[in-house]
C-alpha positions as MATLAB code, in Angstrom:
seq = 'XXXXXXXXXXXXXXXXXXXXXXXXXXXXXXXXXXXXXXXXXXXXXXXXXXXXXXXXXXXXXXXXXXXXXXXXXXXXXXXXXXXXXXXXXXXXXXXXXXXXXXXXXXXXXXXXXXXXXXXXXXXXXXXXXXXXXXXXXXXXXXXXXXXXXXXXXXXXXXXXXXXXXXXXXXXXXXXXXXXXXXXXXXXXXXXXXXXXXXXXXXXXXXXXXXXXXXXXXXXXXXXXXXXXXXXXXXXXXXXXXXXXXXXXXXXXXXXXXXXXXXXXXXXXXXXXXXXXXXXXXXXXXX';
ca = [
      -8.695   40.050 -151.269;
      -7.118   38.073 -154.115;
      -9.105   38.364 -157.347;
      -8.401   36.054 -160.289;
     -10.823   35.646 -163.177;
     -14.332   35.316 -161.766;
     -13.087   34.246 -158.337;
     -12.333   36.142 -155.143;
     -10.325   34.574 -152.330;
     -10.204   35.737 -148.735;
      -6.631   36.438 -147.526;
      -6.768   33.385 -145.231;
      -8.291   31.088 -147.842;
      -5.689   28.573 -149.080;
      -5.921   28.005 -152.824;
      -4.796   24.961 -154.802;
      -3.330   25.456 -158.276;
      -3.207   22.165 -160.196;
      -0.379   21.554 -162.657;
      -1.370   20.417 -166.159;
       1.700   20.058 -168.346;
       1.198   20.078 -172.116;
       4.724   18.769 -172.611;
       6.056   15.360 -173.669;
       9.025   15.530 -171.300;
       7.838   16.991 -167.968;
      10.032   15.952 -165.057;
       7.249   14.418 -162.960;
       4.445   13.031 -165.136;
       6.679   12.297 -168.144;
       4.160   13.591 -170.673;
       1.004   12.027 -169.212;
      -1.083   15.099 -170.101;
       0.584   16.008 -173.385;
      -2.429   14.836 -175.419;
      -5.730   16.695 -175.145;
      -8.033   14.048 -173.685;
      -5.787   12.994 -170.768;
      -5.141   16.678 -170.074;
      -8.845   17.506 -169.996;
      -9.477   14.497 -167.769;
      -6.772   15.802 -165.450;
      -8.509   19.192 -165.295;
     -11.846   17.555 -164.457;
     -10.265   15.466 -161.712;
      -8.328   18.405 -160.264;
     -11.434   20.587 -160.087;
     -13.379   17.760 -158.442;
     -10.611   17.355 -155.862;
     -10.621   21.022 -154.906;
      -8.355   22.933 -157.281;
      -9.521   26.489 -157.937;
      -6.739   27.252 -160.437;
      -5.486   25.184 -163.371;
      -1.898   26.015 -164.371;
      -1.159   25.074 -167.972;
       2.458   24.754 -169.083;
       3.767   24.283 -172.603;
       7.510   24.100 -171.893;
       9.204   22.085 -169.173;
      11.256   24.173 -166.765;
      14.491   22.224 -167.089;
      16.880   21.917 -170.010;
      15.730   19.953 -173.037;
      14.814   20.266 -176.669;
      14.149   23.784 -177.878;
      10.490   24.806 -177.817;
       9.748   27.885 -179.893;
       7.105   30.434 -178.926;
       5.000   29.142 -181.811;
       5.184   25.566 -180.550;
       4.500   26.636 -176.967;
       1.399   28.490 -178.174;
       0.298   25.476 -180.223;
       0.432   23.327 -177.094;
      -1.460   25.744 -174.868;
      -3.794   28.156 -176.672;
      -6.410   25.723 -177.970;
      -6.337   23.841 -174.700;
      -6.946   27.026 -172.700;
      -9.916   27.825 -174.927;
     -11.399   24.359 -174.372;
     -10.877   24.496 -170.596;
     -12.524   27.928 -170.587;
     -15.512   26.469 -172.487;
     -15.907   23.415 -170.234;
     -15.101   25.076 -166.901;
     -16.270   28.710 -167.088;
     -15.629   29.439 -163.408;
     -12.202   27.871 -162.960;
      -9.201   30.206 -162.880;
      -6.918   29.428 -165.811;
      -3.234   30.175 -165.379;
      -0.544   29.714 -168.010;
       3.077   29.111 -167.022;
       5.052   31.133 -169.575;
       7.783   33.742 -169.692;
       7.071   34.875 -173.285;
       4.856   37.856 -174.046;
       3.774   36.396 -177.412;
       2.414   33.304 -175.685;
       0.878   35.412 -172.921;
      -0.993   37.466 -175.504;
      -2.339   34.386 -177.279;
      -3.507   32.595 -174.129;
      -5.159   35.712 -172.741;
      -7.077   36.006 -176.014;
      -8.145   32.393 -175.494;
      -9.422   33.053 -171.966;
      -6.519   32.781 -169.507;
      -6.934   34.711 -166.243;
      -3.394   34.571 -164.854;
       0.136   34.585 -166.284;
       2.555   32.589 -164.168;
       5.977   34.069 -164.943;
       8.301   31.540 -163.301;
      11.469   33.139 -164.730;
      11.325   36.455 -162.922;
      10.429   38.980 -165.601;
      13.047   37.924 -168.137;
      10.606   39.218 -170.792;
       9.392   42.550 -169.384;
       6.630   42.739 -171.989;
       4.762   39.880 -170.299;
       3.604   42.230 -167.533;
       2.407   44.647 -170.196;
       0.267   41.874 -171.693;
      -1.238   41.090 -168.282;
      -2.066   44.761 -167.823;
      -3.661   45.060 -171.248;
      -5.952   42.079 -170.664;
      -6.649   42.701 -166.973;
      -5.051   39.359 -166.171;
      -3.231   38.478 -162.979;
       0.527   38.009 -162.780;
       2.813   35.823 -160.669;
       6.079   37.641 -159.923;
       8.793   35.078 -159.213;
      12.357   35.210 -157.963;
      14.613   33.208 -160.278;
      17.956   34.686 -159.249;
      18.517   36.222 -162.667;
      18.667   32.791 -164.320;
      17.944   32.373 -168.001;
      14.880   30.250 -168.773;
      15.431   26.501 -168.728;
      18.857   26.619 -167.109;
      19.948   24.983 -163.875;
      21.713   26.917 -161.104;
      25.466   26.501 -160.785;
      27.293   27.669 -157.652;
      24.770   30.445 -157.008;
      25.484   32.616 -153.964;
      23.487   35.249 -152.092;
      24.516   37.485 -149.215;
      20.932   37.094 -147.964;
      18.643   34.976 -150.113;
      15.390   36.312 -148.651;
      16.523   39.914 -149.055;
      17.202   39.156 -152.710;
      13.837   37.424 -153.099;
      12.022   40.386 -151.583;
      13.929   42.941 -153.627;
      13.163   41.199 -156.901;
       9.565   40.104 -156.341;
       8.391   43.362 -154.779;
      10.025   45.311 -157.594;
       8.283   43.154 -160.203;
       4.960   43.433 -158.387;
       5.081   47.225 -158.117;
       6.120   47.524 -161.764;
       3.182   45.344 -162.785;
       0.739   47.518 -160.867;
       2.269   50.673 -162.347;
       1.700   49.201 -165.805;
      -1.962   48.576 -164.996;
      -2.147   45.010 -163.660;
      -4.836   45.013 -160.948;
      -3.091   45.102 -157.564;
      -5.482   42.490 -156.193;
      -4.416   40.108 -158.987;
      -0.650   40.140 -158.393;
       1.131   37.357 -156.465;
       4.748   36.906 -155.419;
       6.641   33.595 -155.487;
      10.020   32.833 -153.851;
      10.865   30.511 -156.756;
      11.963   27.331 -154.996;
      14.816   25.667 -156.944;
      14.892   28.461 -159.551;
      18.325   30.064 -159.351;
      18.817   28.410 -155.959;
      20.476   25.432 -154.365;
      18.704   23.284 -151.775;
      19.895   25.338 -148.797;
      18.582   28.511 -150.428;
      15.160   26.932 -150.989;
      15.031   25.648 -147.415;
      15.900   29.089 -146.068;
      13.277   30.673 -148.321;
      10.712   28.298 -146.846;
      11.855   28.936 -143.285;
      11.562   32.700 -143.807;
       8.379   32.678 -145.864;
       6.663   34.796 -143.241;
       8.781   37.746 -144.351;
       7.128   37.576 -147.769;
       3.670   37.215 -146.257;
       4.270   40.307 -144.108;
       4.603   42.448 -147.262;
       0.855   42.087 -147.836;
       1.169   40.541 -151.295;
      -0.400   37.083 -151.620;
       2.335   34.456 -151.742;
       2.364   31.538 -154.164;
       4.653   28.572 -153.577;
       5.584   25.937 -156.133;
       6.970   23.110 -154.016;
       5.657   19.986 -155.651;
       8.200   17.166 -155.845;
      11.072   19.577 -156.439;
      14.773   18.874 -156.127;
      15.157   20.676 -152.791;
      12.667   18.171 -151.342;
      14.466   15.274 -153.010;
      17.898   16.363 -151.792;
      16.659   17.066 -148.268;
      15.411   13.480 -147.993;
      17.607   11.786 -150.614;
      14.534   10.659 -152.542;
      13.935   10.301 -156.306;
      11.199   12.264 -158.034;
       8.435    9.706 -157.491;
       9.105    9.460 -153.726;
       8.883   13.143 -152.786;
       5.172   13.470 -152.026;
       5.503   13.180 -148.232;
       8.310   15.728 -148.163;
       6.285   18.019 -150.387;
       3.252   17.779 -148.105;
       5.382   18.490 -145.032;
       6.750   21.604 -146.740;
       3.219   22.553 -147.735;
       2.069   22.387 -144.111;
       4.942   24.608 -142.954;
       4.260   27.081 -145.752;
       0.572   27.178 -144.892;
       1.321   27.820 -141.222;
       3.598   30.696 -142.265;
       0.841   32.220 -144.392;
       1.382   31.316 -148.049;
      -1.904   31.374 -149.952;
      -1.573   29.602 -153.320;
       0.005   26.154 -153.823;
       1.047   24.914 -157.273;
       0.853   21.125 -157.028;
       0.636   17.747 -158.727;
      -1.274   16.005 -155.882;
      -4.460   18.045 -155.474;
      -6.520   15.947 -153.043;
      -3.628   15.379 -150.639;
      -2.664   19.048 -150.702;
      -6.261   20.107 -150.092;
      -6.401   17.949 -146.960;
      -3.122   19.345 -145.638;
      -4.259   22.927 -146.189;
      -7.658   22.309 -144.582;
      -6.025   20.670 -141.567;
      -3.565   23.527 -141.066;
      -6.409   26.030 -141.368;
      -8.422   24.094 -138.755;
      -5.471   24.020 -136.338;
      -4.886   27.746 -136.857;
      -8.565   28.449 -136.180;
      -9.241   29.851 -139.660;
     -11.556   26.980 -140.607;
     -14.190   25.087 -138.656;
     -13.901   21.271 -138.518;
     -15.911   19.585 -141.273;
     -17.843   17.741 -138.539;
     -17.829   18.035 -134.749;
     -19.293   15.007 -132.963;
     -16.617   13.890 -130.539;
     -17.619   14.413 -126.910;
     -21.012   15.848 -127.851;
     -23.157   12.690 -127.870;
];
């Protein structure tokens, strides 16, 4: 059972995590939710469309202008507090690698710290433990935050992913993070080229077999774009195809831009697998 904030999720229950970027330069929405009101409207829409988790980010993942910890906190802390006030039951996640920011957002009501850079700040897990928050343990191939991979090689990319994420997960639990609130993430695109991310997807079942809930962040990423030779705004179909494969292989949490479309894909895969009843069943019964 995955427990985050006030919510519990059955191991076979697919969960949508909606991206809300509090950045002026995000790669996909180009700052559409940088200001408070559009961001809050995005949260309301995402919840209505079936998102159980809202993932708030104050720094874009790629290279760009420097964003200090103070500025990252300014972009996220007040917003987290307002989302907590308006949506008391939604799970609030914050995408950060910095323990100072993690501390501030947990004080404001965050339930989950999404560490996309693979434990580069080891004190972040300590913050999660202190507040009883969840933690996402991601494989980033040892990359420094906000850098792009360059000629990265692995003898076995999934072996490396498992070694890193399981180590981070066990360390988090040893520090006091609730075991049922820890997730592992293969880190598509982070410290990887397209072939690495495709192999990680193909072998996702190996992560699922560890027993830790698996989170995947696939939405409109470069490995989708390069696989299909599509620009950022034309990657939704490829993303949804990858989502369906990941769902069939057993991933549980999906960090996405397109909530409604993802929800339909996950529900359809669950119906095919026999984990979910059809919403209606009239055909052949009249």
